[in-house]
Each structure stands twice: as structure tokens, then as C-alpha cells.
XYZ file of C-alpha atoms in Angstrom:
782
model
C 136.608 90.987 117.306
C 138.073 94.789 117.468
C 141.323 93.240 116.898
C 141.253 90.809 114.665
C 138.866 93.619 112.599
C 141.702 96.151 112.740
C 144.168 93.741 111.639
C 142.717 92.796 108.661
C 141.872 96.942 107.602
C 145.947 97.903 108.525
C 146.977 94.096 106.515
C 145.035 94.410 103.466
C 143.881 97.646 103.161
C 146.780 100.013 103.971
C 150.142 98.799 103.847
C 149.922 97.264 100.882
C 147.906 100.173 99.282
C 149.537 101.761 95.953
C 149.579 105.513 98.213
C 151.176 103.802 101.513
C 154.335 101.980 99.025
C 154.302 105.220 97.222
C 154.760 106.551 100.845
C 157.126 104.359 101.737
C 159.982 104.993 98.999
C 159.246 108.573 98.969
C 160.534 108.518 102.705
C 163.518 105.761 102.757
C 161.017 103.960 105.007
C 159.425 100.884 102.769
C 162.084 98.558 104.538
C 160.424 99.146 107.927
C 156.900 99.094 107.423
C 157.568 95.798 105.472
C 159.317 94.726 109.000
C 156.306 95.859 110.379
C 153.933 94.185 107.826
C 155.644 90.704 108.355
C 155.450 91.270 112.211
C 151.560 92.111 112.189
C 150.931 89.105 110.008
C 152.424 86.959 112.689
C 150.575 88.618 114.846
C 147.724 87.720 113.172
C 148.394 83.596 112.482
C 148.651 83.139 116.588
C 145.362 85.505 116.800
C 142.823 84.136 114.553
C 141.659 80.394 116.039
C 142.400 80.905 119.871
C 140.166 84.160 119.745
C 137.349 81.661 117.333
C 137.882 79.644 120.601
C 137.138 82.447 122.797
C 133.960 83.201 120.898
C 132.881 79.746 121.450
C 133.446 79.478 125.142
C 131.378 82.168 125.464
C 128.301 80.973 123.707
C 128.873 77.548 126.253
C 128.439 79.893 128.660
C 125.468 81.558 127.884
C 124.087 78.676 127.485
C 124.941 77.580 131.039
C 127.612 74.560 130.051
C 130.818 73.599 131.104
C 134.574 75.418 129.157
C 135.062 72.851 126.170
C 138.063 74.609 124.375
C 141.188 75.315 126.116
C 142.492 79.308 125.116
C 145.791 80.000 127.361
C 144.791 81.698 129.939
C 147.312 84.868 129.273
C 144.978 85.161 126.249
C 143.548 87.915 127.704
C 145.748 90.483 128.400
C 148.003 89.388 125.730
C 144.927 90.081 123.378
C 144.566 93.796 125.115
C 147.908 94.863 124.301
C 147.744 93.429 120.639
C 144.362 95.962 120.404
C 146.681 99.221 122.116
C 149.474 98.603 120.193
C 147.605 98.207 116.714
C 145.811 101.041 117.385
C 149.481 102.928 117.605
C 150.225 101.020 114.404
C 147.124 102.655 112.536
C 147.713 106.398 114.420
C 151.485 105.782 112.906
C 150.271 104.771 108.879
C 147.933 107.673 109.352
C 150.854 110.141 109.794
C 152.824 108.023 107.061
C 149.518 108.684 104.489
C 149.860 112.349 105.308
C 153.378 112.753 103.633
C 153.719 116.986 104.577
C 154.201 116.023 108.025
C 155.425 113.191 107.650
C 158.558 114.809 105.480
C 158.941 117.138 108.252
C 158.873 114.564 110.798
C 160.779 111.429 109.309
C 163.417 111.371 111.949
C 161.220 111.002 114.522
C 159.194 108.070 112.238
C 161.883 106.651 111.831
C 162.703 106.066 115.699
C 158.772 105.415 116.116
C 158.710 102.627 113.482
C 161.902 101.369 115.438
C 160.009 101.373 117.970
C 156.572 99.989 117.032
C 158.935 96.954 116.360
C 160.579 96.017 118.923
C 157.114 96.191 120.770
C 155.440 94.389 118.143
C 158.321 91.564 117.977
C 157.808 91.297 121.984
C 153.960 89.944 121.526
C 155.000 87.867 118.914
C 157.907 85.830 121.708
C 155.279 86.431 123.903
C 152.302 84.243 121.673
C 155.255 81.905 121.243
C 156.047 81.700 124.973
C 152.129 81.229 125.465
C 151.733 78.189 122.792
C 149.837 79.877 120.124
C 151.252 78.535 116.816
C 151.370 80.263 113.576
C 148.343 79.321 111.013
C 150.459 79.079 107.625
C 147.601 80.716 105.919
C 146.973 83.743 108.044
C 150.512 84.148 108.120
C 151.579 86.286 105.083
C 149.532 87.882 102.492
C 147.201 85.744 100.139
C 148.060 87.672 96.742
C 151.882 87.146 97.434
C 153.211 84.587 94.822
C 154.844 82.188 97.038
C 151.440 81.532 98.886
C 150.764 79.011 96.273
C 153.525 76.747 98.521
C 151.414 77.728 102.025
C 148.358 76.387 99.977
C 150.088 73.117 98.778
C 151.468 72.276 101.481
C 147.648 73.372 103.999
C 144.786 72.714 102.015
C 143.321 69.606 101.913
C 140.771 67.517 100.095
C 140.541 70.374 97.101
C 141.902 68.961 94.678
C 139.694 67.125 92.292
C 137.550 71.013 92.177
C 140.650 72.691 91.544
C 141.665 70.290 88.488
C 137.925 70.394 87.261
C 137.671 74.827 87.558
C 141.063 74.495 85.497
C 139.311 72.885 82.792
C 136.923 74.786 82.179
C 138.421 77.991 82.391
C 141.023 75.891 79.429
C 138.041 75.141 77.529
C 136.965 78.138 76.997
C 139.996 79.998 75.894
C 139.854 81.124 72.342
C 141.614 79.189 69.172
C 143.085 81.266 66.973
C 141.363 80.399 63.768
C 137.992 81.315 64.966
C 136.875 85.141 64.888
C 133.573 84.864 66.489
C 133.197 88.664 67.610
C 132.641 86.789 71.327
C 136.208 86.163 71.387
C 135.783 89.860 73.393
C 133.636 87.678 75.580
C 134.964 87.458 79.251
C 133.931 84.103 80.394
C 132.375 84.177 84.123
C 132.257 81.436 86.388
C 130.456 81.712 89.722
C 131.935 79.611 92.656
C 128.376 78.910 94.811
C 128.524 76.521 98.416
C 127.941 76.996 101.816
C 129.025 79.855 104.308
C 132.678 78.826 105.458
C 132.622 75.807 102.475
C 136.208 77.063 101.185
C 134.965 78.799 97.895
C 137.549 81.869 98.625
C 140.340 79.205 99.451
C 139.525 77.441 96.422
C 139.749 80.808 94.357
C 143.250 81.361 95.389
C 144.093 78.344 94.711
C 142.997 79.184 91.046
C 144.821 82.519 91.149
C 148.012 80.883 92.269
C 147.550 77.749 89.140
C 150.916 77.214 87.278
C 148.422 77.383 84.235
C 146.619 80.438 85.475
C 149.759 82.247 86.851
C 151.395 81.551 82.219
C 148.488 81.835 80.153
C 146.618 85.223 82.115
C 148.911 88.256 81.766
C 146.948 90.054 84.368
C 145.561 88.850 87.808
C 143.468 90.917 89.843
C 141.740 90.376 92.755
C 139.156 92.368 93.859
C 137.380 92.591 97.599
C 133.773 93.987 97.263
C 131.928 95.397 100.811
C 128.327 94.396 101.674
C 127.313 97.857 101.401
C 130.102 99.667 99.298
C 130.288 103.268 100.002
C 132.035 103.206 96.551
C 130.171 102.218 93.068
C 131.858 98.264 92.102
C 133.050 100.015 88.759
C 134.709 102.694 91.008
C 136.952 99.575 93.232
C 137.612 97.329 90.134
C 138.654 100.456 88.242
C 141.057 101.124 90.897
C 142.964 97.441 91.456
C 142.914 97.200 87.076
C 145.388 100.639 87.505
C 147.714 99.436 89.977
C 147.578 95.957 88.190
C 148.816 97.961 85.247
C 151.559 100.082 86.725
C 152.859 96.420 88.566
C 151.283 98.192 92.439
C 152.585 100.929 91.657
C 150.703 104.211 92.573
C 148.823 105.898 90.232
C 145.298 107.942 90.452
C 145.041 107.683 86.414
C 143.636 111.762 86.913
C 140.857 111.597 88.819
C 139.675 113.973 86.772
C 138.887 112.602 84.005
C 135.165 111.171 83.390
C 134.698 107.368 84.673
C 134.473 105.972 80.468
C 137.336 108.378 79.782
C 139.664 106.383 82.607
C 138.109 102.499 81.428
C 139.034 104.103 78.001
C 142.676 104.721 79.570
C 142.872 101.652 81.227
C 142.252 99.731 77.721
C 144.545 100.852 75.732
C 147.754 100.047 78.149
C 146.418 96.585 78.663
C 146.937 96.641 75.080
C 145.167 93.005 74.015
C 146.738 91.229 77.394
C 144.417 88.712 78.855
C 143.329 89.668 82.455
C 141.660 87.222 85.178
C 139.399 89.431 87.399
C 138.633 87.614 90.607
C 135.301 89.547 92.150
C 135.336 88.459 96.136
C 131.757 89.812 97.362
C 130.295 90.260 101.088
C 126.963 90.522 100.042
C 126.023 89.521 95.925
C 122.800 89.351 95.766
C 122.918 92.889 96.800
C 124.904 93.617 93.407
C 122.389 95.025 91.353
C 121.287 94.667 87.481
C 122.589 98.184 86.670
C 125.508 97.438 88.534
C 126.167 94.295 86.775
C 125.304 95.932 82.806
C 127.649 98.243 83.443
C 130.339 96.812 85.213
C 129.911 93.470 81.685
C 130.084 96.372 79.327
C 133.195 97.730 80.318
C 134.652 95.041 81.130
C 133.598 93.392 77.114
C 135.954 96.790 76.533
C 139.175 95.784 78.523
C 141.281 92.717 77.888
C 141.950 90.402 74.863
C 140.342 87.682 74.546
C 140.145 84.877 76.374
C 139.891 86.950 79.811
C 137.573 85.867 82.112
C 136.123 86.352 85.872
C 135.708 84.351 88.838
C 132.406 85.192 91.275
C 132.899 83.983 94.634
C 130.285 85.003 97.429
C 131.006 85.257 101.254
C 127.472 84.919 102.490
C 125.921 81.495 102.571
C 124.884 80.770 99.853
C 123.736 77.085 98.156
C 122.966 78.658 94.552
C 123.003 81.386 92.263
C 119.525 81.282 92.626
C 120.156 82.705 96.046
C 122.146 85.375 93.743
C 119.456 88.176 93.272
C 118.993 88.626 89.416
C 121.995 86.729 88.019
C 120.526 83.265 88.051
C 118.649 85.094 85.116
C 122.260 85.526 83.209
C 122.190 82.942 80.229
C 126.627 83.243 80.175
C 127.957 82.876 83.389
C 128.144 79.206 84.602
C 128.469 77.887 88.496
C 130.381 75.369 90.583
C 128.642 73.828 93.352
C 131.497 73.543 95.916
C 130.987 70.638 98.153
C 131.795 70.418 101.747
C 134.425 68.423 102.710
C 134.611 64.693 102.654
C 134.780 62.936 106.525
C 138.296 61.641 105.481
C 139.806 65.072 104.118
C 138.049 66.765 107.628
C 139.619 64.441 109.908
C 142.694 64.423 107.966
C 142.806 68.432 108.915
C 141.180 67.721 112.538
C 144.107 65.663 113.376
C 146.713 68.012 111.686
C 146.171 70.971 113.693
C 146.160 68.232 117.230
C 149.762 67.142 116.611
C 150.845 70.028 116.015
C 149.409 71.890 119.432
C 149.587 69.477 121.603
C 153.136 67.968 122.231
C 151.871 64.863 124.302
C 149.453 63.799 121.313
C 152.666 63.874 119.339
C 152.685 59.954 118.675
C 150.550 58.094 116.110
C 148.496 56.130 118.616
C 147.383 58.969 121.093
C 146.368 61.058 118.408
C 143.843 58.938 117.121
C 142.245 58.793 120.583
C 140.527 61.973 119.082
C 139.382 59.853 116.055
C 136.217 58.805 117.794
C 135.374 62.127 118.872
C 135.557 63.984 115.950
C 133.633 61.089 114.343
C 131.141 61.266 116.980
C 130.521 65.988 116.036
C 131.626 65.518 112.272
C 127.879 66.626 111.045
C 127.198 69.336 113.254
C 130.422 70.444 112.830
C 128.633 69.978 109.613
C 132.091 69.812 107.037
C 133.735 73.300 108.033
C 137.270 73.432 107.403
C 137.631 76.784 110.277
C 136.252 74.465 112.684
C 138.462 71.373 112.551
C 141.317 73.935 113.176
C 139.487 75.089 116.200
C 138.916 71.688 117.722
C 142.147 70.492 116.582
C 143.919 72.919 117.833
C 142.304 73.668 121.068
C 140.481 70.751 122.563
C 143.307 69.367 125.127
C 140.896 66.895 126.669
C 139.662 63.251 124.849
C 137.305 62.818 127.773
C 135.233 65.998 126.585
C 132.527 65.693 124.216
C 129.699 68.776 122.580
C 126.597 68.787 123.392
C 123.984 67.844 120.353
C 123.172 70.522 118.570
C 125.819 72.403 118.988
C 124.957 75.720 121.434
C 126.075 77.734 118.387
C 125.616 77.956 115.219
C 128.784 77.206 113.439
C 128.532 80.113 110.876
C 128.290 82.156 114.028
C 132.268 82.264 113.232
C 132.013 83.941 110.516
C 130.106 86.285 111.099
C 132.144 87.640 113.292
C 135.978 86.478 111.726
C 134.636 88.758 108.659
C 133.339 91.934 110.590
C 134.328 95.260 108.840
C 136.269 97.992 111.042
C 134.091 100.332 109.961
C 130.887 98.180 112.330
C 133.083 98.558 115.543
C 133.911 101.353 114.926
C 130.607 102.461 115.606
C 129.545 100.683 117.979
C 132.859 102.368 119.611
C 131.990 106.075 119.369
C 128.714 105.168 119.738
C 129.620 104.159 123.061
C 132.294 107.347 123.270
C 129.488 109.648 122.672
C 126.219 108.481 124.325
C 124.919 112.380 124.326
C 126.488 113.920 122.070
C 123.615 116.125 119.536
C 123.838 115.225 116.020
C 125.963 111.985 116.928
C 125.497 109.904 113.786
C 125.691 112.203 111.515
C 129.530 112.815 114.115
C 130.280 109.105 113.716
C 130.239 109.316 110.007
C 132.000 112.446 109.812
C 134.790 110.668 111.796
C 135.042 107.209 110.686
C 135.556 109.761 106.768
C 138.572 110.660 108.385
C 139.688 107.335 109.418
C 139.456 106.211 105.644
C 136.354 103.995 106.456
C 134.153 105.605 104.200
C 134.453 108.375 101.612
C 132.523 111.600 102.690
C 130.297 112.246 100.023
C 128.451 108.852 101.342
C 128.707 110.372 105.056
C 124.528 109.658 105.347
C 122.737 109.216 108.142
C 120.215 106.645 106.729
C 123.803 104.056 106.382
C 124.192 103.204 110.560
C 120.179 102.993 110.522
C 120.650 100.339 107.799
C 122.927 98.069 110.000
C 120.911 99.039 113.425
C 120.730 94.802 113.644
C 123.727 94.301 113.228
C 125.241 96.797 115.414
C 122.394 95.406 118.255
C 123.801 91.510 116.905
C 127.594 92.874 117.543
C 127.484 94.967 121.206
C 125.892 91.431 122.566
C 128.741 89.013 121.313
C 131.640 91.141 121.791
C 132.733 92.046 125.454
C 134.147 95.898 126.390
C 136.020 97.341 124.170
C 139.748 97.248 125.134
C 140.552 100.293 122.600
C 138.705 103.290 124.810
C 137.978 104.099 128.555
C 134.993 105.939 128.758
C 135.584 108.388 132.058
C 133.136 110.680 133.802
C 134.159 113.752 136.070
C 133.734 114.222 139.052
C 134.442 110.245 140.048
C 136.208 108.365 142.841
C 138.802 106.953 140.456
C 140.264 109.154 138.184
C 143.262 106.432 137.259
C 143.399 106.021 133.229
C 144.537 102.898 132.405
C 147.734 102.943 129.785
C 146.014 100.936 127.079
C 143.816 104.041 126.863
C 143.824 105.373 123.246
C 140.178 106.984 123.064
C 139.148 109.108 126.190
C 135.979 110.924 127.028
C 135.639 113.103 130.293
C 132.283 114.174 131.386
C 132.770 117.947 132.520
C 130.538 118.728 135.579
C 130.169 122.059 136.907
C 128.271 121.829 139.985
C 131.491 119.872 141.182
C 133.152 121.616 143.754
C 136.501 122.916 142.830
C 135.840 121.697 139.337
C 138.702 119.487 138.578
C 139.768 117.705 135.434
C 141.509 114.159 136.334
C 145.530 114.682 135.309
C 145.813 112.208 132.275
C 149.480 110.171 132.355
C 152.161 111.338 130.155
C 152.578 107.853 128.354
C 148.638 108.100 128.227
C 147.741 111.468 126.610
C 151.226 110.854 124.467
C 149.098 107.747 123.165
C 145.851 109.186 122.721
C 143.658 108.947 119.589
C 140.504 110.942 119.833
C 139.618 113.101 122.838
C 136.226 114.092 124.063
C 134.643 116.759 126.210
C 131.775 116.855 126.677
C 129.405 119.392 129.722
C 127.445 117.314 131.839
C 123.836 118.751 130.658
C 121.820 117.779 133.378
C 124.460 119.107 136.244
C 124.112 122.663 134.131
C 120.036 122.700 133.834
C 119.631 122.069 137.761
C 122.321 124.780 138.199
C 119.579 126.644 135.903
C 116.535 125.498 138.784
C 118.608 125.742 141.712
C 121.052 128.210 142.173
C 120.609 132.379 141.827
C 122.374 133.989 138.319
C 125.070 135.368 140.794
C 126.487 131.775 141.952
C 125.272 130.367 138.215
C 127.701 132.682 136.871
C 130.775 132.270 139.169
C 130.427 128.727 139.098
C 130.356 128.504 135.410
C 133.926 131.148 135.095
C 135.616 128.463 137.554
C 135.052 125.631 135.741
C 135.776 127.815 132.242
C 139.514 128.696 134.294
C 140.064 125.063 134.841
C 138.651 123.635 131.114
C 141.056 125.821 129.612
C 144.030 125.493 131.525
C 143.480 121.500 131.619
C 143.997 122.152 127.374
C 146.616 123.859 128.120
C 148.462 121.401 129.563
C 146.782 118.969 127.319
C 146.969 120.072 123.976
C 151.255 120.181 124.198
C 151.325 116.743 124.918
C 148.473 115.944 122.086
C 151.065 115.112 119.603
C 148.938 111.529 117.897
C 145.784 113.304 118.464
C 143.464 112.833 115.412
C 139.578 113.387 117.211
C 139.322 116.332 119.324
C 135.427 117.043 120.069
C 134.616 120.090 122.912
C 131.077 120.165 122.919
C 130.658 122.599 125.664
C 128.933 126.604 126.329
C 130.845 127.413 129.177
C 134.584 128.553 127.411
C 134.590 130.633 125.063
C 137.378 130.449 123.111
C 140.077 127.600 122.032
C 143.692 128.336 123.705
C 146.019 128.877 120.576
C 147.933 126.204 121.803
C 145.390 123.929 119.262
C 147.968 124.546 116.428
C 150.352 121.766 118.825
C 147.800 118.939 116.916
C 150.081 118.592 114.201
C 148.377 115.029 112.831
C 144.823 116.559 114.564
C 141.907 115.249 111.303
C 138.410 115.993 112.772
C 137.717 119.250 115.334
C 134.518 119.164 116.377
C 133.906 122.387 118.804
C 129.911 122.861 119.499
C 127.976 125.478 121.588
C 131.428 127.428 122.719
C 130.405 130.948 122.798
C 133.038 131.965 120.550
C 132.975 135.261 118.734
C 136.194 134.760 116.146
C 138.576 131.546 115.647
C 142.086 131.488 116.601
C 144.288 131.907 113.975
C 146.198 128.971 114.936
C 143.625 126.845 114.142
C 144.087 126.903 110.413
C 147.725 125.954 111.099
C 146.775 122.301 111.555
C 147.719 121.137 107.982
C 146.002 117.479 107.833
C 142.538 118.567 109.199
C 139.923 116.758 107.461
C 136.366 118.145 109.251
C 135.466 121.224 110.888
C 132.487 121.492 112.714
C 131.251 124.470 114.362
C 128.077 123.164 114.937
C 125.640 125.425 117.042
C 128.527 127.992 118.166
C 125.939 131.225 117.388
C 128.262 133.740 118.418
C 130.436 133.348 115.548
C 130.630 136.264 113.450
C 132.779 135.860 110.798
C 135.275 133.092 109.015
C 138.688 134.066 108.370
C 139.987 134.372 105.239
C 142.872 132.542 106.290
C 140.507 129.394 105.634
C 142.063 128.457 102.532
C 145.219 127.160 105.253
C 143.329 124.292 105.666
C 144.103 122.693 101.926
C 143.166 118.780 103.257
C 139.213 119.852 104.264
C 137.255 117.871 102.845
C 133.744 118.432 105.337
C 132.763 121.861 106.851
C 130.388 122.193 109.028
C 128.296 125.481 110.227
C 125.163 124.482 110.827
C 123.143 126.842 113.749
C 126.141 129.174 113.400
C 122.964 131.695 113.366
C 125.038 135.032 113.308
C 127.013 134.120 110.554
C 126.219 136.646 107.809
C 128.788 135.660 104.703
C 131.575 133.211 104.021
C 135.302 134.636 103.196
C 135.684 134.600 99.221
C 138.855 132.228 99.957
C 136.791 129.325 100.536
C 136.538 128.764 97.401
C 140.517 127.768 97.590
C 139.542 124.373 99.503
C 139.846 122.620 96.181
C 139.008 118.916 98.516
C 135.882 120.526 99.733
C 133.559 117.621 100.055
C 130.624 118.676 101.515
C 129.482 121.941 102.975
C 126.285 122.419 105.504
C 124.839 125.614 106.339
C 121.518 124.591 107.352
C 120.528 126.750 109.822
C 122.422 130.098 109.098
C 119.216 131.764 109.647
C 121.536 135.318 108.795
C 123.609 133.719 105.754
C 122.448 136.383 103.185
C 124.399 134.784 100.292
C 126.582 132.193 99.046
C 130.821 133.280 97.262
C 130.096 134.100 93.843
C 132.255 132.492 92.478
C 130.648 128.761 94.114
C 131.412 126.711 90.687
C 135.470 126.633 91.599
C 134.295 123.780 94.203
C 135.351 121.750 91.283
C 135.516 118.461 94.446
C 131.899 119.326 96.192
C 129.297 116.794 96.184
C 127.229 117.737 99.480
C 125.715 120.992 99.717
C 123.059 122.152 102.055
C 122.125 125.379 103.193
C 118.701 124.833 104.025
C 117.078 127.509 107.114
C 118.719 130.108 105.655
C 116.119 132.391 105.444
C 118.516 135.208 104.658
C 119.522 133.760 101.618
C 117.903 134.737 98.154
C 119.434 133.317 95.171
C 121.383 130.943 94.253
C 124.824 132.096 93.207
C 125.352 131.835 88.936
C 127.928 128.750 88.077
C 126.330 126.171 90.307
C 125.396 123.916 86.560
C 129.672 123.769 86.909
C 129.358 121.577 89.823
C 128.895 118.225 88.224
C 129.718 116.264 91.228
C 127.026 117.151 93.427
C 125.058 114.803 94.370
C 123.377 116.706 96.988
C 121.019 119.954 97.372
C 119.236 121.341 100.014
C 118.326 124.672 99.615
C 116.246 127.895 100.454
C 115.532 130.642 98.561
C 113.366 133.891 99.951
C 111.926 135.505 98.053
C 109.220 139.026 97.790
C 106.552 136.511 99.482
C 108.824 134.814 101.761
C 108.450 131.976 99.228
C 109.299 130.761 96.287
C 107.954 127.254 93.243
C 109.227 126.082 90.476
C 107.755 125.326 86.739
C 108.293 122.169 85.225
C 111.770 121.462 87.048
C 113.124 118.143 86.051
C 116.814 117.121 87.383
C 118.994 114.371 86.159
C 119.580 111.731 89.121
C 122.433 109.795 88.639
C 120.003 106.502 88.222
C 116.825 107.889 86.768
C 115.378 111.588 86.077
C 113.849 113.287 88.923
C 110.702 114.638 87.928
C 109.588 117.636 89.740
C 106.050 118.809 88.332
C 103.372 121.654 89.758
C 106.404 123.850 91.296
C 105.423 127.738 89.737
C 107.230 130.595 89.975
C 111.160 130.475 89.821
C 113.136 132.626 87.735
C 114.086 130.415 84.305
C 118.057 131.107 84.957
C 117.778 129.341 89.034
C 115.459 126.020 86.365
C 118.616 126.346 84.176
C 121.053 125.879 86.055
C 119.325 123.199 88.190
C 119.252 121.240 84.956
C 123.167 121.661 84.170
C 123.161 119.026 87.520
C 123.601 115.354 85.364
C 124.486 113.525 88.606
C 122.173 114.744 91.379
C 120.816 112.173 93.358
C 119.245 114.187 96.348
C 117.119 117.654 95.630
C 115.182 119.651 98.413
C 113.798 122.914 97.592
C 112.193 124.592 101.101
C 109.471 127.513 100.900
C 107.895 129.896 103.482
C 110.847 130.442 105.950
C 111.681 128.095 108.767
C 107.586 127.297 109.373
C 106.608 125.907 106.380
C 109.426 122.818 106.396
C 106.662 120.098 105.354
C 106.160 121.775 102.207
C 108.851 120.577 101.211
C 107.003 117.388 99.609
């Protein structure tokens, strides 16, 4: 499912995004991007059905049953090549978004785009040669205007439902003579029904209906993730802005308050009607507060006759399953029933006829009908299963066991897996022994634009642990990375490798790292070098100090030599993790990593950072955890203009931060935990206009919070320790407003009034931890 998730991310979130379109026009490569998009949609249309067949066969093999669906034997190799190519496409598009680098390397990008197109076209031809027919409904962006033609030709048995819903919308259009104040209220309708029954398809039919196109000036489709890291109103705001500006990139002054942004949108709407389609991955997660906030905003936007259509991807029989929404009076529901038997069989026959040339004759197609009718109830009327069985079943004599070995709902869960879940599994395997593994994973997700930096919290992964374990069981070994240990008998690295982990074993005689082929190193996206701590510990116990030091010196030389040779070739590298206490510095060649976004250096015995590090213009996350000999952060740090996360946790010899650090206007998170010698924070801390998270707990030498912290209006998490004369501090009746309710902390004493007033200014604060008594009294923060 990695391939499907990657495709969906590229096709629906990256390529059509306003930022990507703006960059394409800026670089005059919009035509090339359009061709890349067309090729990706072609692959998408070929891969969905056979991939669902592969999943079904996995169920059957697990149940020790005969294979029922005939997937081409070449499909596995083709999928591996597709996965590697999609990873390359994502890397290239990421560099295009970084416009400074793209302007400099415009010629190189054009050459790579042409090479990418050749590779994609080759994959399309290979898929056609295998007999993978294109599914028209998966071959283009469903929001394109000409998608209505595809819907008309491909959808079966939904004409009556479409007419009923259009009639409901028509009945709620305002009458010109009616001056009722409620005319401005948008009409809301929710489509309910079983999962996979076709709710989203019906919504697209409404979205593209001729009457809807004529009646509504703006049609806005919003996909709302299950646990969205963004507030729903922010997601919808961006789509409203895109519709107003005719898909031109416009951030609408991000620094303005949310209410002011909506007022600006309302002015530009100028009384025109809109149809808003909200496609929820899990509607029950919508809270009462979010709904009230959304409803109040929508009441003020658009003209009379505007409408909202809500659909829920998860299995839902009625609106009573949708949390509190069943108590809302002004919402009308429409229950979508499963396809009729005749419609389901019609869809089944269509795909069987187009896939099996030997059964083009009507009489031969009719031979499939008894087979389909026999198992119609087991397949619970779902359109996708009609396509899968009709498309991939080449043997009329083959029969399904009863009951089915797998719940049909599983197909929809796996076909709609979010890329962020796939990435968590991927990096969890790669970073199995890394300290603070989940924190590293979440920061990596921010650099891939899968999660905003301010929402990178450890609890997110824990809440999704069940989903991850299920996916890990269902999804075979990822084809997009290779985890290697060194030394190893075989050092062969396959050409499809894009994510590479190498273990450093200082015990190896004549320590060496494997030679990475040029064609692999030039396409690597992630490189992890990690010391084998078990071997290191055994060395300390078994050998003399002199031998131990000599061995580590040889290891350090080997690692630096490896890095010197590799860094020059890693032109596409986006993530570099080096976790070892063997080496004392990084080579200056690190400046060659022009596309690097994430740099994690842990346990290195370096006292100063190399100057070349600050030439990494695209760096977004810099983590220097447990670099216990690091004494100073250079003033040149302000050159990392795109830096969003800076972690200096447990850099125990660091005493102060450079004054220039407050020039990092995009910095969202600053972590100084465990910097016990840190004496003060920058006096002009208030210049961190974008700062969301500030952690300075465990800083025993820190004596005060700088003046002006009340001006950090965006701060949502503040964890701080202040050391007074007695090693502690207290608070008196401190109240801090959170984003939802007031957080009241009582019975804390002896804090200066100025400190209280500074914290009182935090209107959005979600998390406030105050520690006292030094590092030995962490529990007292309760």
C-alpha cells in the first residue's frame, strides 16, 4: 500500500497545490509538471485494482486457501520500480518547492523532469503490456471539470439518488421575495451509509452536476483527515482562498488573526453562493466546539442559498453514529443504500468484458453471472469489489469460500491509508535503535510536509499504535528502503534503495563501510549512520583502554573517509542522521547537501559546528541532541532562514545562545532541555514571532524568563524551570488561557509579579509545565 499512499499524496496534495502551481509558473515548467501529473494518474489507474487483488490473495494465503484472483506475475517487479520512481518524483517536487535552490538549478531540474517523464512513460507502457487496463475513474483528478464525463460513463445505478439530492438542494434555494433573516444560513446535508457503498462518488456527481455548476459561484471540495494536525477551519479557509483566487497561490496574510482572514474572504465573496463539500475520513472525531466555530464562520461567508454537503468515509449507518451531529436540528440526512443486484452485476460484467479478451462475446460473459450471483450477498453490494472480481477473475470455475476470508471493509481501509502512517512504519524500522526515536520520526514528518512542526508530539504515534501494528501485519516489507548492518557478508545495495541505514561496528577488523554504488548514492533520500552500542559496550568490558582508543581512532578515520566520499554524491539527500560518539566533527563537504532538510547529529564529540553547515539553505530541522562537548552556537546560525525546529537538548556545556538566533523568523520549536549550564535566554526573545514550542526544562542555571515573552502570542507549549536563591520557585494564583478553556494553577507561591503578568499574556497556551527544585525534583511539577 506504500505505492498507493505515495501516489495519492503526490496527485491530490502536492501537484495541484497552489504553492506547486505558483513555483511551476515561476520556473516556466508548468507544462512539464502537467505531463508528470498525467503519467502519475495513468499509473494510478493501473495499480489500484491489481493491488487490491494482491491484498485479497494475502488473506487467502493466510487462510491456507487456493489463490482466487489472477494478478500478473510481473506485477511485483513493476510495483517495486513504480515505488522507487515515485520516491524520486517526490524528492524532485520537494526541491521545486524550495524555490531558491530551484532557481539556481533550473537547467538541472528541467533535465531531471525530462528523464522522469521518460521513466514514467516506460512504466505506463510496461503496465499496458501486462494487461493492466486503466480504470477511468482513477485516471484523472476528480475535481477537473471534464471528470463529469467519466462519472456519466462509469457510474452505475445512482441516477435516482442523484436526482433526489439535487431536488433537495433546489428546494432550499432562497425565494427572492422572502426576506427571512435565515436566508443566509447555509443548508447542510449529510450522506450516510455503509463504508464503500459509494458516498464519495455520489458527492462528486453532485459537485459536477450541471445545475450545481450554474447555481453555485464557488464549488469547494475539502478532504478532512481523521486526526488532522490542522484545525478544520484552517483547512477550509485555505480551500476558500484557493477558490476565490481561481487556484492562484495566495496565503492571505498568514500573520493576520483567523477572524480577520475570514472577513477578508467574505469581502471577496461579495455575496456569491458556494457549495462546500466536506469529505471526512472520520466524522465522529469532529468536536462540538469545532462544529460551532465552523458553523458561525460559514453563516458569515457567501450569499443566500449556499450549501454544505458532508460525507464520511468511515462505515456509518446513520447520523446517530456521527457523534453529536445527530442532535443538530438544521442538518438533513440522506441514506445511500447499497447498489441493487442488477446494477452490481452490470458493473461486474463491464469489467470482466474489458479485461478478458476471450470473453468479449456476450454468451461467454453470461457464463460469469451465476458465479457473481452466488456470492453477491457476501460482497455486500460494494462497487469496488465488483470491479476487483470482474477485472481479475479469469477462471469461471473458481468459487469464493463462504463466508469470505476477509471483511470487504479491509479493502477500503488499506486503499485509503494515509502516507503519514506508512512513513511512521518505514522510519520506525529504520530508526529502531535511535534514542528519542519517535521524536525523530515526527520531526522527519514535518520536513516531508506530512505534519506541521508545532504538532509534532510524541502522543500522536502512541494514539495510532493499533493502526500501525495492523498495517505492519498486512503490508509486506517496504520496497523503498534497505536496512543494512556493517560488517556483513553481503554489502550489495539494490538500485531501488532510497532510504539506507548503516550500522557502525568499531569491533570489525580493518573497519570499513560498504561501497555504495554511484547510481544508488545519487538517489538516496535518507542516510542513517548509527553506532552499534552493544559492540561498544563489549569493547569497554573486554579490552584495555589503550586498545580501545586505538580501535576507535581507526573507526573515526574510516567514518570520516566514508563521509568525505559520500557527501559529494548525495545531491538529493533530504535526511542525514549520524549517531555516534566515535567522531569529533563533520567534514566541510556537508555544505554540498543543498537539498538537506533534516540533520540529526547525536553524541558527536564536537566542540564547534563546521561553518559550512550554515550554507544549508533548505535545512528545516537541526537536532544536536547529547552533543555534550558543544560549547557554542555560531552567530552564523541566522543564515538558516528556513529553520523550523532547533533541538539542543542535553548539550550540557552550552552556556548561551547567539544574539542572532532571534533572526530565525520561521523557527517554530526551540528545545533546550537538559542544558544545565545555560544561564540565560536571548533578551529579545519576543522577536520569535513564529515560535510555538519552547522547552527549557532541566536548565538548572537559568534564573529568569526574558521580558517580552508575553508578545509570543502563538506559543502553545511552554516548559520552563527557574532557579531562585533556594533552588526553586512558586506561583501565586497564576491563570493562563489555553486554546479551549482557562488553565488554572493554584496554590503556587513566591513568584515575582512581573513573571506572572508575562505568562498571563499567553492566550493560546495549551501546555504549561513549571518545574522547581532543580533536576532532582521533577515530580513536583504536578
